[in-house]
mmCIF file of C-alpha atoms in Angstrom:
data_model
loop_
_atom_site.group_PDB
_atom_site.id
_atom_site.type_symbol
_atom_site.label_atom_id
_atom_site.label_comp_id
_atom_site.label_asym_id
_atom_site.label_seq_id
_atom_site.Cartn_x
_atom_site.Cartn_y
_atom_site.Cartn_z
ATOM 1 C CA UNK A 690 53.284 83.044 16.944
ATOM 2 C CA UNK A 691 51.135 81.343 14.627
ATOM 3 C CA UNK A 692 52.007 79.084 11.650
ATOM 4 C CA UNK A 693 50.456 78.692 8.059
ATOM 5 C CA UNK A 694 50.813 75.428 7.143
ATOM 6 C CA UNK A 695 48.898 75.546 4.121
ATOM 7 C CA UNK A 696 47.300 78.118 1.580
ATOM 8 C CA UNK A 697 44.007 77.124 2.305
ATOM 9 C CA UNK A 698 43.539 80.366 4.465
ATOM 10 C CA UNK A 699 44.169 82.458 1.406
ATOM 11 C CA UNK A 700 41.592 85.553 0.754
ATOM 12 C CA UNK A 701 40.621 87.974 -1.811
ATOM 13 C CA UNK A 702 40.983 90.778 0.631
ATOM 14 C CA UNK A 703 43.603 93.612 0.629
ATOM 15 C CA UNK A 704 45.774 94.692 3.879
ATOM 16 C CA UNK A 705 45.734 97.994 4.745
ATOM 17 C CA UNK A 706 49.381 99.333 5.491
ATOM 18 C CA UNK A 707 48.657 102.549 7.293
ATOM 19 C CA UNK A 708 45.517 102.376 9.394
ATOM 20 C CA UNK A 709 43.850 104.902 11.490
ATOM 21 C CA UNK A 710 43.231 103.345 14.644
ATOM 22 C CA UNK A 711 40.784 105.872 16.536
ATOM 23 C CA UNK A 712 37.796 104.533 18.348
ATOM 24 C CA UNK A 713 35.399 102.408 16.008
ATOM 25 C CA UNK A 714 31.594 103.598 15.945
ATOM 26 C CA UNK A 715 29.910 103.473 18.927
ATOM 27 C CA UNK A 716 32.897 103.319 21.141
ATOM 28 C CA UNK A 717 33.064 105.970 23.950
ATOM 29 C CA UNK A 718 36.564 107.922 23.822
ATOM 30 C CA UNK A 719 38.297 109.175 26.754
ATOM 31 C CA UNK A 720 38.613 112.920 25.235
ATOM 32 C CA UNK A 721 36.543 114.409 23.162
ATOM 33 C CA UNK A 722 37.352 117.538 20.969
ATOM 34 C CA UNK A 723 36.316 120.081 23.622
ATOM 35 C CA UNK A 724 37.463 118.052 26.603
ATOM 36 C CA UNK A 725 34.209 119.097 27.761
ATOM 37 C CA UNK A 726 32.802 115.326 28.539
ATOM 38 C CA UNK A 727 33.535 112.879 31.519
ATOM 39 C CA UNK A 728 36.147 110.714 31.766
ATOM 40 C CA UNK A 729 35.977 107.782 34.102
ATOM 41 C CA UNK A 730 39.357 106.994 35.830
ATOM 42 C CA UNK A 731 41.071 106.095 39.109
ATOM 43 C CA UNK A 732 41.809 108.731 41.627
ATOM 44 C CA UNK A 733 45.147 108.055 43.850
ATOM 45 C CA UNK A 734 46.285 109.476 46.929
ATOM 46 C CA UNK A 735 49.122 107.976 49.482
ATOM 47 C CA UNK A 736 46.277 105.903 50.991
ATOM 48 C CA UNK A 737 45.408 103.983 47.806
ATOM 49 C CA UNK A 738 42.685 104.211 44.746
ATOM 50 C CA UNK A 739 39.434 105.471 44.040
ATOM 51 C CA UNK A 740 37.458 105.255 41.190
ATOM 52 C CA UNK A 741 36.474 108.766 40.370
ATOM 53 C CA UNK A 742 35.025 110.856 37.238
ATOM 54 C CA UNK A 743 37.378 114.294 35.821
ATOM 55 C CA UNK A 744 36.134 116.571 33.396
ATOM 56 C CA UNK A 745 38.731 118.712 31.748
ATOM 57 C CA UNK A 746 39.397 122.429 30.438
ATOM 58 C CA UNK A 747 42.954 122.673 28.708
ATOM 59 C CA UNK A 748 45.061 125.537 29.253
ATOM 60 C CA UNK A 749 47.306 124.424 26.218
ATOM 61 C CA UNK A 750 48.691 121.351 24.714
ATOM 62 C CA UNK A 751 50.372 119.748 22.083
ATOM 63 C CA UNK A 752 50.219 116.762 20.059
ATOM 64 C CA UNK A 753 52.929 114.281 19.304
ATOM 65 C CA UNK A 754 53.174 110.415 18.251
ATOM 66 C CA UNK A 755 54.891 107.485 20.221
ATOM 67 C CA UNK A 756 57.809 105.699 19.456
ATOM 68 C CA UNK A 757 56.225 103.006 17.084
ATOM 69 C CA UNK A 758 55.352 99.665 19.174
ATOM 70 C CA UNK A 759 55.068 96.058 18.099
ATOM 71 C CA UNK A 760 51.367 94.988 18.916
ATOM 72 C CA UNK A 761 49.860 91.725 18.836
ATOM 73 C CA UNK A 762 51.570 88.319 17.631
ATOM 74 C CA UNK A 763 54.013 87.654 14.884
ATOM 75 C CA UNK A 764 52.053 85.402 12.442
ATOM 76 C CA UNK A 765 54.565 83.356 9.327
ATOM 77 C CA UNK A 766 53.591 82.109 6.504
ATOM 78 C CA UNK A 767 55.575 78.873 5.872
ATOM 79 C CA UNK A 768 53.516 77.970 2.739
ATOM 80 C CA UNK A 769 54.283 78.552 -0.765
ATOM 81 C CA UNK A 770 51.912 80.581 -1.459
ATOM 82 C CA UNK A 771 50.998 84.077 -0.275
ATOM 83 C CA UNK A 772 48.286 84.229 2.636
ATOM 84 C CA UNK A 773 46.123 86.617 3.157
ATOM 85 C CA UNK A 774 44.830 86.431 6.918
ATOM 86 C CA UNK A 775 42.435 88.688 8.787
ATOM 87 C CA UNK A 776 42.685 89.229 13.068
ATOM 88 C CA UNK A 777 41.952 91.427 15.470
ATOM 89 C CA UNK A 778 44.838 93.598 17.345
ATOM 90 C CA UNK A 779 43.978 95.275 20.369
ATOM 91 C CA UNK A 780 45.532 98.883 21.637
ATOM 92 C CA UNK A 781 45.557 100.146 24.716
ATOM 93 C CA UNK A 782 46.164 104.000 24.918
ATOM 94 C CA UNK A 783 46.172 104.897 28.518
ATOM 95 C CA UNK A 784 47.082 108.274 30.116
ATOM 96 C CA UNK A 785 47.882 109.799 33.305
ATOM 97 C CA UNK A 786 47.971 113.304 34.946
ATOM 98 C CA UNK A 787 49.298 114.548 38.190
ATOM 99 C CA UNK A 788 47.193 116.765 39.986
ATOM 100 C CA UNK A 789 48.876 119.608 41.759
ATOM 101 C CA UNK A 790 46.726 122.948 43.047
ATOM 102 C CA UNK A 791 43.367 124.006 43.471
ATOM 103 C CA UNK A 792 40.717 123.246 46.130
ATOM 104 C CA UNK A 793 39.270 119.950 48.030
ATOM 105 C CA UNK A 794 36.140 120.424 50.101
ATOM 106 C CA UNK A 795 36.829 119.229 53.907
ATOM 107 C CA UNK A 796 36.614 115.337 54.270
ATOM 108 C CA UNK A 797 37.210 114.724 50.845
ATOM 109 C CA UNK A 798 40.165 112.815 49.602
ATOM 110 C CA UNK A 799 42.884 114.847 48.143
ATOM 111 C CA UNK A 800 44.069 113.362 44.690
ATOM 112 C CA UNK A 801 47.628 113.445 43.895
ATOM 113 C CA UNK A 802 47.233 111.595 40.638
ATOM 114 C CA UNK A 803 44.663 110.521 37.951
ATOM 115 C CA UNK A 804 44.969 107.633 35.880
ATOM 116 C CA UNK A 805 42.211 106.469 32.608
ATOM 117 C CA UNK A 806 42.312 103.705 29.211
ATOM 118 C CA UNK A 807 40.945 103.216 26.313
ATOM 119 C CA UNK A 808 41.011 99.914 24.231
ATOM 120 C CA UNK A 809 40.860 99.907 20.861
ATOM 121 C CA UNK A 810 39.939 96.540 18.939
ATOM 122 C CA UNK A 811 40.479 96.603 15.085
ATOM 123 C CA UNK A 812 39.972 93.561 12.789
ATOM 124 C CA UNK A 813 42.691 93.687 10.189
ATOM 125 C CA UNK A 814 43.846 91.792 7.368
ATOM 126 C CA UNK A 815 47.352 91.179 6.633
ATOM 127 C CA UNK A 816 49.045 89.714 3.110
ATOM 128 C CA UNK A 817 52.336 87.750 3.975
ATOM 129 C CA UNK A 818 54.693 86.152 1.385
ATOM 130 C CA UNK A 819 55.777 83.074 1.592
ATOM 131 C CA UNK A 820 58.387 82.321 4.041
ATOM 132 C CA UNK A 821 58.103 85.543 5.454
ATOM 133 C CA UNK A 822 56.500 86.909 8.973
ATOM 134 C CA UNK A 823 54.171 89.539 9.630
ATOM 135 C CA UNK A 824 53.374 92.350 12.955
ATOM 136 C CA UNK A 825 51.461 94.770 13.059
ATOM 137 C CA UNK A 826 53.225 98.015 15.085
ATOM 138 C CA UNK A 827 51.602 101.243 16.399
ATOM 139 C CA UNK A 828 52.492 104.878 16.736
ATOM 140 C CA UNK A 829 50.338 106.007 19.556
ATOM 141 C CA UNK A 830 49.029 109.912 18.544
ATOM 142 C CA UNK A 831 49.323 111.129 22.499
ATOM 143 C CA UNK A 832 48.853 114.780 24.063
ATOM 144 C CA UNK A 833 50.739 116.314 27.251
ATOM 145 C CA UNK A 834 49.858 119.798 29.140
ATOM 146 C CA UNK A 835 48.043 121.541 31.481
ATOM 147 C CA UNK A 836 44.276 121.298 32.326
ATOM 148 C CA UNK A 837 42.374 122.391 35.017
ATOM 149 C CA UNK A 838 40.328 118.841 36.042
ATOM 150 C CA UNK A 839 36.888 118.733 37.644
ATOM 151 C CA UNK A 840 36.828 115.699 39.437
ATOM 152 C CA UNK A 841 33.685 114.028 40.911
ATOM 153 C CA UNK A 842 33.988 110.881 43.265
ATOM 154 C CA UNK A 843 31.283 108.525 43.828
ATOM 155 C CA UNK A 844 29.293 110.441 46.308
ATOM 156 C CA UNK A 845 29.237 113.222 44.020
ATOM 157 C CA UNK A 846 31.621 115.527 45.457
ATOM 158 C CA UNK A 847 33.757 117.981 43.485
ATOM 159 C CA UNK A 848 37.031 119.835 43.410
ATOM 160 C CA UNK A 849 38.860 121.492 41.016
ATOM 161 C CA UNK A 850 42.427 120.556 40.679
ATOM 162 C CA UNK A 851 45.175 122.260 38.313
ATOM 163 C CA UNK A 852 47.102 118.600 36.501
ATOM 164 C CA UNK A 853 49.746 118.305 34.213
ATOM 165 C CA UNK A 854 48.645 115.230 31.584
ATOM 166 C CA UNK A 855 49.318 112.869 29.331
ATOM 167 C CA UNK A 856 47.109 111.205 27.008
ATOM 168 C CA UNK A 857 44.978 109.349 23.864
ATOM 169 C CA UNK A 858 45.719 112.091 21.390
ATOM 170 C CA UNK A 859 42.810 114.571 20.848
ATOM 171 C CA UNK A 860 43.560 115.321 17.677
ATOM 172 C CA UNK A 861 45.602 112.957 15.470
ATOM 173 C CA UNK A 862 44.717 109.290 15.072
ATOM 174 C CA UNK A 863 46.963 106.342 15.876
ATOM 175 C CA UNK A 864 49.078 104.568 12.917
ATOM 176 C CA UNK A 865 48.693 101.332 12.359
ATOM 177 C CA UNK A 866 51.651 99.631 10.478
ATOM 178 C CA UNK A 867 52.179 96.188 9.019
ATOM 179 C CA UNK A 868 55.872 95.160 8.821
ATOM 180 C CA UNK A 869 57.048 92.031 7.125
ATOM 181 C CA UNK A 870 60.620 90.624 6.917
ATOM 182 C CA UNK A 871 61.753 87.184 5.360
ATOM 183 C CA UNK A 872 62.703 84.248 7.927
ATOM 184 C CA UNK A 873 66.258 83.391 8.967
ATOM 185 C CA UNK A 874 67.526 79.898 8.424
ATOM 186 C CA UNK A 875 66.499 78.757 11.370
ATOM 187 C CA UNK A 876 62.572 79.848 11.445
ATOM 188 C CA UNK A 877 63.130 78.438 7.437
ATOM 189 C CA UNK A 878 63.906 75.101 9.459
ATOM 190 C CA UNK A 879 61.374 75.467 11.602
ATOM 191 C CA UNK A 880 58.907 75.725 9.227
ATOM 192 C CA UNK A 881 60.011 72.097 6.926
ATOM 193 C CA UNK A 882 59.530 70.376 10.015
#
């Protein structure tokens, strides 16, 4: 948690309630619109891990968002005055599929299960009232169905496995909310100390 103890930190910019959170510029995604691209990811079988590359084709999917999530800390603003503070929350949108099917070349390690992340770092600024916190919360856009993965291992070797996933979203963007709420009598107390 972190405290204002003066005003001093008070800016001319404007928070942003509802923020897209999709990768910044620059940043490689897991999916991409056609699916078409690699992903890099950890392969697991009853023996243990492997990291491993999966290219997918989607049979069908759909899109839904997350039950919303706090992220980050809870900053309060025990001044009198109203603080506007910029910081960076992180979020981590990982996904998993479980490969059933399909071929594996002899001596090749079987997959049961594939597992990827992405990390999303966003700089945002945030207005808090006086005595009154502030957290940011996301609703994670995510997509679930069935693909038919191309996996690749290290040495280069490929099979095609059917997998039932869950993932980043392909289509709709994370939410980003800020949520305030005034202090109890107790954080109040905390804060004339």
């Amino acid at each position: 948690m972190k405290l204002f103890a003066s005003a001093a930190l008070a800016a001319a910019s404007v928070v942003s309630v509802l923020v897209p959170a999709g990768p910044a510029a620059g940043q490689q995604t897991v999916w991409s619109s056609d699916l078409g691209t690699g992903v890099w990811g950890t392969c697991w079988d009853g023996k243990g891990s492997w990291s491993c590359t999966v290219s997918a084709e989607v049979a069908e999917s759909r899109s839904f968002y997350a039950p919303p999530r706090k992220v980050g800390d809870i900053t309060v603003n025990c001044t009198r005055e109203t603080v506007r503070n910029q910081r960076d929350v992180t979020v981590r949108r990982p996904g998993a599929a479980e490969l059933t099917g399909g071929s594996t070349p002899a001596g090749v390690r079987r997959p049961t299960r594939f597992t990827w992340s992405e990390e999303t770092t966003r700089t945002l600024t945030e207005t808090i009232q006086p005595n009154e916190a502030s957290w940011f919360e996301v609703q994670q856009a995510r997509e679930t169905g069935t693909a038919s993965f191309t996996i690749t291992d290290d040495a280069g070797r490929v099979q095609i496995r059917k997998a039932e996933f869950d993932g980043p979203g392909l289509t709709l963007p994370d939410r980003l909310f800020q949520k305030t709420g005034p202090l109890n009598r107790e954080e109040l107390a905390g804060c004339r100390r």
